[in-house]
Short mmCIF file of C-alpha atoms and ligand atoms in Angstrom, two decimals:
data_model
loop_
_atom_site.label_atom_id
_atom_site.label_comp_id
_atom_site.label_asym_id
_atom_site.label_seq_id
_atom_site.Cartn_x
_atom_site.Cartn_y
_atom_site.Cartn_z
CA MET A 14 -147.24 38.71 -203.30
CA ALA A 15 -147.90 40.50 -200.01
CA ALA A 16 -148.81 38.47 -196.92
CA THR A 17 -152.56 38.02 -196.57
CA HIS A 18 -154.33 36.89 -193.43
CA THR A 19 -157.82 35.73 -194.19
CA LEU A 20 -158.96 34.89 -190.67
CA ASP A 21 -159.30 37.33 -187.83
CA LEU A 22 -158.35 35.29 -184.79
CA ASP A 23 -158.23 38.30 -182.45
CA ARG A 24 -160.22 38.07 -179.25
CA PRO A 25 -163.43 40.10 -179.07
CA LYS A 26 -163.93 42.47 -176.17
CA GLY A 27 -165.58 41.04 -173.04
CA ALA A 28 -164.43 37.43 -173.50
CA LEU A 29 -163.07 35.46 -170.51
CA ALA A 30 -159.31 35.21 -170.01
CA PRO A 31 -157.62 33.72 -173.07
CA LEU A 32 -155.94 30.34 -172.99
CA VAL A 33 -152.20 30.93 -172.98
CA ASP A 34 -149.76 28.08 -172.36
CA LYS A 35 -146.45 28.30 -170.53
CA PHE A 36 -144.59 28.92 -173.77
CA GLY A 37 -146.73 31.98 -174.45
CA ARG A 38 -148.80 30.35 -177.20
CA THR A 39 -152.43 31.47 -177.25
CA ILE A 40 -154.97 28.78 -178.05
CA THR A 41 -157.47 30.10 -180.57
CA TYR A 42 -158.24 26.96 -182.52
CA LEU A 43 -160.13 23.87 -181.33
CA ARG A 44 -160.56 20.69 -183.33
CA VAL A 45 -163.27 18.36 -182.15
CA SER A 46 -163.53 14.75 -183.17
CA VAL A 47 -167.28 14.14 -182.95
CA THR A 48 -167.05 10.41 -183.61
CA ASP A 49 -164.29 7.82 -183.92
CA ARG A 50 -166.27 6.00 -186.63
CA CYS A 51 -165.75 6.42 -190.35
CA ASP A 52 -167.16 4.94 -193.53
CA PHE A 53 -163.62 4.66 -194.96
CA ARG A 54 -160.59 2.75 -193.68
CA CYS A 55 -157.68 4.75 -195.12
CA VAL A 56 -154.53 2.66 -195.01
CA TYR A 57 -152.49 5.33 -193.20
CA CYS A 58 -155.24 6.19 -190.72
CA MET A 59 -156.96 3.03 -189.52
CA SER A 60 -156.43 -0.69 -189.51
CA GLU A 61 -158.93 -2.76 -191.44
CA ASN A 62 -160.53 -4.12 -188.30
CA MET A 63 -161.01 -1.27 -185.91
CA THR A 64 -162.67 -1.54 -182.53
CA PHE A 65 -164.81 1.52 -181.97
CA LEU A 66 -165.92 3.09 -178.74
CA PRO A 67 -169.22 1.94 -177.32
CA LYS A 68 -171.82 4.64 -178.05
CA ARG A 69 -172.48 5.13 -174.34
CA ASP A 70 -168.95 6.52 -173.88
CA LEU A 71 -169.55 9.35 -176.33
CA LEU A 72 -170.50 12.84 -175.31
CA SER A 73 -174.00 13.74 -176.48
CA LEU A 74 -174.30 16.47 -179.09
CA GLU A 75 -175.58 18.81 -176.36
CA GLU A 76 -172.48 18.04 -174.28
CA LEU A 77 -170.22 18.63 -177.29
CA ASP A 78 -171.95 21.94 -177.80
CA ARG A 79 -171.34 22.92 -174.18
CA LEU A 80 -167.72 21.87 -174.38
CA CYS A 81 -167.09 23.81 -177.60
CA SER A 82 -168.88 26.83 -176.16
CA ALA A 83 -166.66 26.74 -173.06
CA PHE A 84 -163.64 27.06 -175.35
CA VAL A 85 -165.28 29.81 -177.38
CA ALA A 86 -165.82 31.69 -174.12
CA ARG A 87 -162.04 31.48 -173.60
CA GLY A 88 -161.18 33.05 -176.92
CA VAL A 89 -161.22 30.10 -179.31
CA ARG A 90 -162.04 31.74 -182.65
CA LYS A 91 -161.87 28.77 -184.97
CA LEU A 92 -163.70 25.51 -184.52
CA ARG A 93 -163.21 22.50 -186.76
CA LEU A 94 -165.40 19.41 -186.47
CA THR A 95 -163.62 16.28 -187.55
CA GLY A 96 -163.49 12.58 -186.72
CA GLY A 97 -163.61 9.72 -187.70
CA GLU A 98 -165.99 11.07 -190.29
CA PRO A 99 -167.98 13.94 -188.76
CA LEU A 100 -170.83 13.63 -191.25
CA VAL A 101 -171.60 10.03 -190.25
CA ARG A 102 -172.46 11.02 -186.68
CA ARG A 103 -176.24 10.88 -186.33
CA ASP A 104 -177.94 14.32 -186.21
CA ILE A 105 -174.61 16.09 -186.61
CA MET A 106 -176.41 19.04 -188.20
CA PHE A 107 -177.94 19.73 -184.79
CA LEU A 108 -174.44 20.54 -183.54
CA PHE A 109 -173.56 22.72 -186.54
CA ARG A 110 -176.87 24.60 -186.22
CA SER A 111 -176.38 25.13 -182.54
CA LEU A 112 -172.74 26.22 -182.79
CA SER A 113 -173.58 28.68 -185.55
CA ARG A 114 -174.94 31.01 -182.86
CA HIS A 115 -171.32 31.80 -181.99
CA LEU A 116 -170.74 32.90 -185.58
CA ALA A 117 -173.83 35.09 -185.41
CA SER A 118 -172.63 36.69 -182.17
CA GLY A 119 -169.16 37.28 -183.61
CA ALA A 120 -167.50 35.21 -180.85
CA LEU A 121 -166.37 32.67 -183.43
CA ALA A 122 -164.58 33.67 -186.64
CA GLU A 123 -164.93 30.30 -188.32
CA LEU A 124 -166.89 27.08 -188.01
CA THR A 125 -165.65 24.42 -190.36
CA LEU A 126 -165.07 20.71 -190.85
CA THR A 127 -162.74 18.13 -192.31
CA THR A 128 -164.55 15.41 -194.20
CA ASN A 129 -163.88 12.54 -196.57
CA GLY A 130 -166.65 13.98 -198.76
CA SER A 131 -168.76 10.84 -198.91
CA GLN A 132 -171.79 12.53 -197.32
CA LEU A 133 -171.26 16.05 -198.65
CA ALA A 134 -173.89 15.83 -201.38
CA ARG A 135 -176.44 15.31 -198.61
CA PHE A 136 -175.24 18.02 -196.24
CA ALA A 137 -173.56 20.78 -198.30
CA ASP A 138 -176.57 23.11 -198.43
CA GLU A 139 -177.31 22.73 -194.74
CA LEU A 140 -173.68 23.36 -193.83
CA ALA A 141 -173.71 26.56 -195.86
CA ALA A 142 -176.95 27.59 -194.15
CA CYS A 143 -175.21 27.13 -190.78
CA GLY A 144 -172.56 29.67 -191.73
CA VAL A 145 -169.87 27.20 -192.77
CA LYS A 146 -167.83 28.94 -195.45
CA ARG A 147 -165.00 26.52 -196.10
CA VAL A 148 -164.62 22.78 -195.96
CA ASN A 149 -161.55 20.57 -196.15
CA VAL A 150 -162.07 17.43 -198.20
CA SER A 151 -159.52 14.66 -197.91
CA LEU A 152 -158.71 13.16 -201.29
CA ASP A 153 -155.42 11.45 -202.06
CA THR A 154 -155.93 10.34 -205.65
CA LEU A 155 -158.22 10.85 -208.65
CA ASP A 156 -157.73 7.28 -209.82
CA ALA A 157 -160.84 5.31 -208.80
CA GLU A 158 -158.94 2.05 -208.28
CA LYS A 159 -156.18 3.64 -206.26
CA PHE A 160 -158.82 5.53 -204.30
CA ARG A 161 -160.46 2.25 -203.40
CA ALA A 162 -157.08 0.80 -202.43
CA VAL A 163 -156.14 3.77 -200.22
CA THR A 164 -159.52 4.13 -198.52
CA ARG A 165 -160.17 0.36 -198.56
CA TRP A 166 -163.94 1.10 -198.74
CA GLY A 167 -164.39 4.43 -200.51
CA ASP A 168 -166.11 5.31 -203.78
CA LEU A 169 -164.34 8.14 -205.64
CA ALA A 170 -167.42 9.04 -207.72
CA LYS A 171 -169.43 9.72 -204.58
CA VAL A 172 -166.74 12.01 -203.20
CA LEU A 173 -166.52 13.94 -206.48
CA VAL A 174 -170.29 14.46 -206.44
CA GLY A 175 -169.91 15.69 -202.86
CA ILE A 176 -167.26 18.21 -203.92
CA ASP A 177 -169.54 19.44 -206.72
CA ALA A 178 -172.36 19.88 -204.21
CA ALA A 179 -170.12 21.78 -201.80
CA GLN A 180 -168.99 24.19 -204.49
CA ALA A 181 -172.55 24.59 -205.77
CA ALA A 182 -173.60 25.48 -202.20
CA GLY A 183 -170.99 28.24 -202.22
CA LEU A 184 -168.52 26.52 -199.89
CA ALA A 185 -164.82 27.09 -200.54
CA VAL A 186 -163.27 23.63 -200.81
CA LYS A 187 -159.69 22.84 -199.87
CA ILE A 188 -158.37 19.44 -200.85
CA ASN A 189 -156.09 17.68 -198.36
CA ALA A 190 -153.94 14.89 -199.71
CA VAL A 191 -151.56 12.75 -197.70
CA ALA A 192 -148.38 12.30 -199.74
CA LEU A 193 -147.85 8.55 -200.00
CA LYS A 194 -144.72 6.88 -201.29
CA GLY A 195 -145.42 4.82 -204.42
CA LEU A 196 -149.15 5.50 -204.18
CA ASN A 197 -149.89 9.05 -205.24
CA GLU A 198 -146.41 10.55 -205.56
CA ASP A 199 -146.52 10.55 -209.37
CA GLU A 200 -150.00 12.01 -209.34
CA ILE A 201 -149.35 15.08 -207.21
CA PRO A 202 -148.89 17.49 -210.15
CA ALA A 203 -152.12 16.24 -211.76
CA LEU A 204 -153.99 16.48 -208.46
CA MET A 205 -152.74 20.04 -208.06
CA GLU A 206 -153.76 21.04 -211.58
CA TRP A 207 -157.20 19.50 -211.09
CA ALA A 208 -157.74 21.27 -207.74
CA HIS A 209 -156.48 24.63 -208.98
CA GLY A 210 -158.49 24.27 -212.18
CA ARG A 211 -161.61 24.08 -210.02
CA GLY A 212 -160.60 27.03 -207.84
CA MET A 213 -159.64 24.85 -204.87
CA ASP A 214 -156.50 25.07 -202.74
CA LEU A 215 -154.56 21.84 -202.28
CA SER A 216 -152.64 20.99 -199.11
CA LEU A 217 -150.21 18.12 -198.97
CA ILE A 218 -149.65 16.34 -195.66
CA GLU A 219 -146.80 14.17 -194.44
CA VAL A 220 -147.93 10.86 -193.04
CA MET A 221 -147.61 10.73 -189.24
CA PRO A 222 -146.78 7.60 -187.23
CA LEU A 223 -150.07 7.42 -185.33
CA GLY A 224 -151.57 4.04 -184.53
CA GLU A 225 -150.97 0.54 -185.86
CA VAL A 226 -152.48 0.57 -189.37
CA GLY A 227 -151.11 -2.58 -190.98
CA PRO A 228 -148.64 -1.31 -193.59
CA GLU A 229 -145.18 -0.14 -192.41
CA ARG A 230 -144.99 3.64 -192.01
CA VAL A 231 -141.60 3.77 -193.63
CA ASP A 232 -143.17 2.31 -196.79
CA GLN A 233 -145.80 5.08 -196.80
CA TYR A 234 -143.75 8.10 -195.78
CA LEU A 235 -142.86 10.60 -198.49
CA PRO A 236 -141.07 13.73 -197.22
CA LEU A 237 -142.63 16.89 -198.58
CA SER A 238 -139.18 18.44 -198.95
CA LEU A 239 -138.71 15.92 -201.77
CA VAL A 240 -142.17 16.57 -203.25
CA ARG A 241 -141.49 20.30 -203.22
CA ALA A 242 -138.10 19.89 -204.87
CA ARG A 243 -139.63 17.77 -207.61
CA LEU A 244 -142.51 20.20 -208.17
CA SER A 245 -140.06 23.10 -208.33
CA GLN A 246 -138.48 21.49 -211.38
CA ARG A 247 -141.70 21.85 -213.36
CA ASN A 248 -143.49 24.72 -211.61
CA THR A 249 -142.66 28.12 -210.15
CA LEU A 250 -143.51 28.06 -206.44
CA GLU A 251 -143.64 31.42 -204.70
CA ASP A 252 -143.80 31.51 -200.87
CA ILE A 253 -146.78 33.54 -199.68
CA GLY A 254 -147.85 34.56 -196.19
CA TYR A 255 -151.38 33.24 -196.63
CA ARG A 256 -152.56 31.42 -193.48
CA THR A 257 -155.85 29.83 -192.47
CA GLY A 258 -155.10 29.47 -188.77
CA GLY A 259 -153.69 25.96 -189.24
CA PRO A 260 -150.19 24.57 -189.78
CA ALA A 261 -150.04 24.72 -193.60
CA ARG A 262 -147.40 26.93 -195.24
CA TYR A 263 -148.52 28.07 -198.66
CA VAL A 264 -146.96 28.81 -202.00
CA ARG A 265 -148.58 30.29 -205.07
CA VAL A 266 -148.04 28.20 -208.19
CA ALA A 267 -147.35 30.63 -211.02
CA GLU A 268 -148.53 28.31 -213.80
CA THR A 269 -151.94 27.56 -212.25
CA GLY A 270 -152.45 30.70 -210.15
CA GLY A 271 -153.59 28.42 -207.30
CA ARG A 272 -152.37 27.94 -203.74
CA LEU A 273 -150.51 24.86 -202.59
CA GLY A 274 -150.05 24.15 -198.88
CA PHE A 275 -147.42 22.00 -197.18
CA ILE A 276 -148.15 20.42 -193.80
CA THR A 277 -144.80 19.07 -192.63
CA PRO A 278 -144.93 17.61 -189.12
CA LEU A 279 -141.82 15.53 -189.89
CA THR A 280 -139.51 17.50 -192.14
CA HIS A 281 -140.30 20.86 -190.56
CA ASN A 282 -142.02 20.80 -187.22
CA PHE A 283 -144.20 23.86 -186.65
CA CYS A 284 -144.85 23.47 -182.92
CA GLU A 285 -143.45 26.87 -181.90
CA GLY A 286 -146.46 28.57 -183.46
CA CYS A 287 -149.05 26.00 -182.36
CA ASN A 288 -152.42 27.58 -181.53
CA ARG A 289 -154.43 24.36 -181.38
CA VAL A 290 -155.80 21.74 -179.05
CA ARG A 291 -158.02 18.77 -179.78
CA VAL A 292 -160.97 17.17 -178.03
CA THR A 293 -162.18 13.65 -178.75
CA CYS A 294 -165.78 12.48 -178.81
CA THR A 295 -165.40 11.21 -175.25
CA GLY A 296 -164.31 14.62 -174.00
CA THR A 297 -160.59 13.85 -173.75
CA LEU A 298 -158.49 16.93 -174.42
CA PHE A 299 -155.21 16.33 -176.26
CA MET A 300 -152.90 19.29 -175.97
CA CYS A 301 -150.68 18.01 -178.81
CA LEU A 302 -151.53 15.65 -181.67
CA GLY A 303 -148.13 14.02 -181.36
CA ARG A 304 -148.06 13.34 -177.62
CA GLU A 305 -150.09 11.36 -175.13
CA ASP A 306 -150.60 14.23 -172.65
CA ALA A 307 -154.35 14.39 -172.18
CA ALA A 308 -156.97 15.63 -169.76
CA ASP A 309 -160.44 14.29 -169.11
CA LEU A 310 -163.03 17.02 -169.59
CA ARG A 311 -166.03 14.70 -169.48
CA ALA A 312 -166.01 14.29 -165.71
CA PRO A 313 -165.89 18.03 -164.90
CA LEU A 314 -168.42 18.69 -167.65
CA ARG A 315 -170.85 16.22 -166.13
CA ALA A 316 -170.09 17.06 -162.50
CA SER A 317 -171.92 20.36 -162.56
CA GLU A 318 -174.27 22.37 -164.71
CA ALA A 319 -172.11 25.44 -164.30
CA ASP A 320 -168.83 25.56 -166.22
CA ASP A 321 -166.48 26.41 -163.32
CA LEU A 322 -165.08 22.90 -162.92
CA LEU A 323 -164.80 22.50 -166.66
CA GLN A 324 -162.97 25.81 -167.07
CA ALA A 325 -160.61 24.91 -164.21
CA ALA A 326 -159.82 21.57 -165.91
CA ILE A 327 -159.19 23.37 -169.22
CA ASP A 328 -156.81 25.82 -167.48
CA GLU A 329 -154.93 23.00 -165.81
CA ALA A 330 -154.57 21.15 -169.11
CA ILE A 331 -153.42 24.16 -171.12
CA ALA A 332 -150.75 24.82 -168.49
CA HIS A 333 -149.36 21.41 -169.46
CA LYS A 334 -149.42 21.79 -173.23
CA PRO A 335 -146.13 20.22 -174.35
CA LYS A 336 -143.58 22.22 -176.24
CA GLY A 337 -143.86 20.00 -179.28
CA HIS A 338 -143.79 16.57 -180.79
CA ASP A 339 -140.92 14.65 -182.22
CA PHE A 340 -142.20 12.23 -184.82
CA VAL A 341 -139.70 9.82 -186.31
CA ILE A 342 -140.21 7.48 -189.24
CA ASP A 343 -137.25 5.31 -190.11
CA ARG A 344 -136.38 1.65 -190.57
CA ARG A 345 -135.17 1.30 -186.97
CA THR A 346 -138.32 2.76 -185.42
CA ARG A 347 -140.91 0.11 -186.11
CA GLN A 348 -143.40 1.04 -183.41
CA PRO A 349 -145.88 3.85 -184.09
CA ALA A 350 -144.99 7.02 -182.16
CA LEU A 351 -148.37 6.72 -180.47
CA ALA A 352 -150.85 3.87 -180.17
CA ARG A 353 -153.70 6.31 -180.81
CA HIS A 354 -155.02 6.41 -184.39
CA MET A 355 -155.55 9.69 -186.22
CA SER A 356 -159.27 8.87 -186.29
CA THR A 357 -159.39 9.27 -182.49
CA THR A 358 -158.17 12.84 -182.42
CA GLY A 359 -159.04 13.88 -185.96
CA GLY A 360 -157.04 15.88 -188.47
N1 SAM B 410 -162.87 11.59 -192.06
C1 SAM B 410 -162.43 12.94 -192.24
C2 SAM B 410 -161.50 13.04 -193.42
O1 SAM B 410 -161.26 12.04 -194.08
O2 SAM B 410 -161.04 14.13 -193.69
C3 SAM B 410 -161.84 13.59 -191.01
C4 SAM B 410 -160.89 12.79 -190.18
S1 SAM B 410 -159.37 12.33 -190.93
C5 SAM B 410 -158.57 11.52 -189.58
C6 SAM B 410 -158.57 13.90 -191.05
C7 SAM B 410 -157.34 13.99 -191.92
O3 SAM B 410 -156.30 13.28 -191.31
C8 SAM B 410 -157.50 13.45 -193.32
O4 SAM B 410 -157.06 14.42 -194.23
C9 SAM B 410 -156.57 12.27 -193.32
O5 SAM B 410 -156.04 12.07 -194.61
C10 SAM B 410 -155.53 12.68 -192.33
N2 SAM B 410 -154.78 11.57 -191.73
C11 SAM B 410 -155.25 10.44 -191.19
N3 SAM B 410 -154.25 9.68 -190.69
C12 SAM B 410 -153.10 10.35 -190.93
C13 SAM B 410 -151.74 10.09 -190.65
N4 SAM B 410 -151.33 8.98 -190.03
N5 SAM B 410 -150.83 11.02 -191.03
C14 SAM B 410 -151.22 12.17 -191.66
N6 SAM B 410 -152.50 12.46 -191.95
C15 SAM B 410 -153.44 11.56 -191.60
#
């Protein structure tokens, strides 16, 4: 199959100077964690007893809007709201509604979100009305008991109703599943057939050593090279050039006709093509998910109503975007690569 590129990430005429780092990578994709809170406690993401940020430290939704808009003005074409769980932030639809003006103007090619699906039944129609076309739903297993064990608190039935609602609202749903040793590894073919049977792409993700979560990472980590080799014994996987602006590399599965993505931060690092940065709900900019390099954007944002200070801080930060990360998971490396949990920066 010929390469297909579904998203136009080219910069429209008249935009401010693009964000280009010292390795020549242009930043066109911003992920924003709008809250560090979540209604699940996935065993690879959070510990059971998390301490969350005091609400007063969070940027207001108006400030998040201003921050996102500053990036859009610099050529960011794709915006993903994430968390924590983005749909548990109070009045989050205000932010989606407000940001949708950048879709209407053509400055933004895509406004989307990553969600655990628990609140989708409530918000699917409104998201579609805001111009959201696609949503990533994280779902690691279709077994209700395992689902409860992985999420610690989640209810599979509620998530499935949320997925139904999203599809009924006309949203394209992509399922994201973290490949977990001994937990869902036997279920991956069934998960794929279920997703493809419903017209949904499935992306598999390697677990990353972010934050102290309780279980040992080495007991969770399942290399996708192994998953792919196993799948290849039962299915025909054809590499395709399909991209959605993120790190997944896709194959078409001949037997189902569906797309399967592999997100491989450990077995095959994709940093050379990185087009992303991340902002947390406190306005901290992380230039790389796998490194601690960060810049505070909250102070320059609040220091002036104009965006000059903010833009200068963004420029300074992008100039320091690291070349890449170097995650390691093995028996000798017992400490997480970073103290920060995935729920801080979002996926
Ligand atoms: N609550 C939303 C959700 O569940 O999709 C958004 C935030 S969640 C942190 C985003 C994605 O990161 C989810 O797909 C989750 O499975 C994934 N994730 C969390 N911790 C991870 C880790 N340590 N390694 C790899 N993926 C992780």
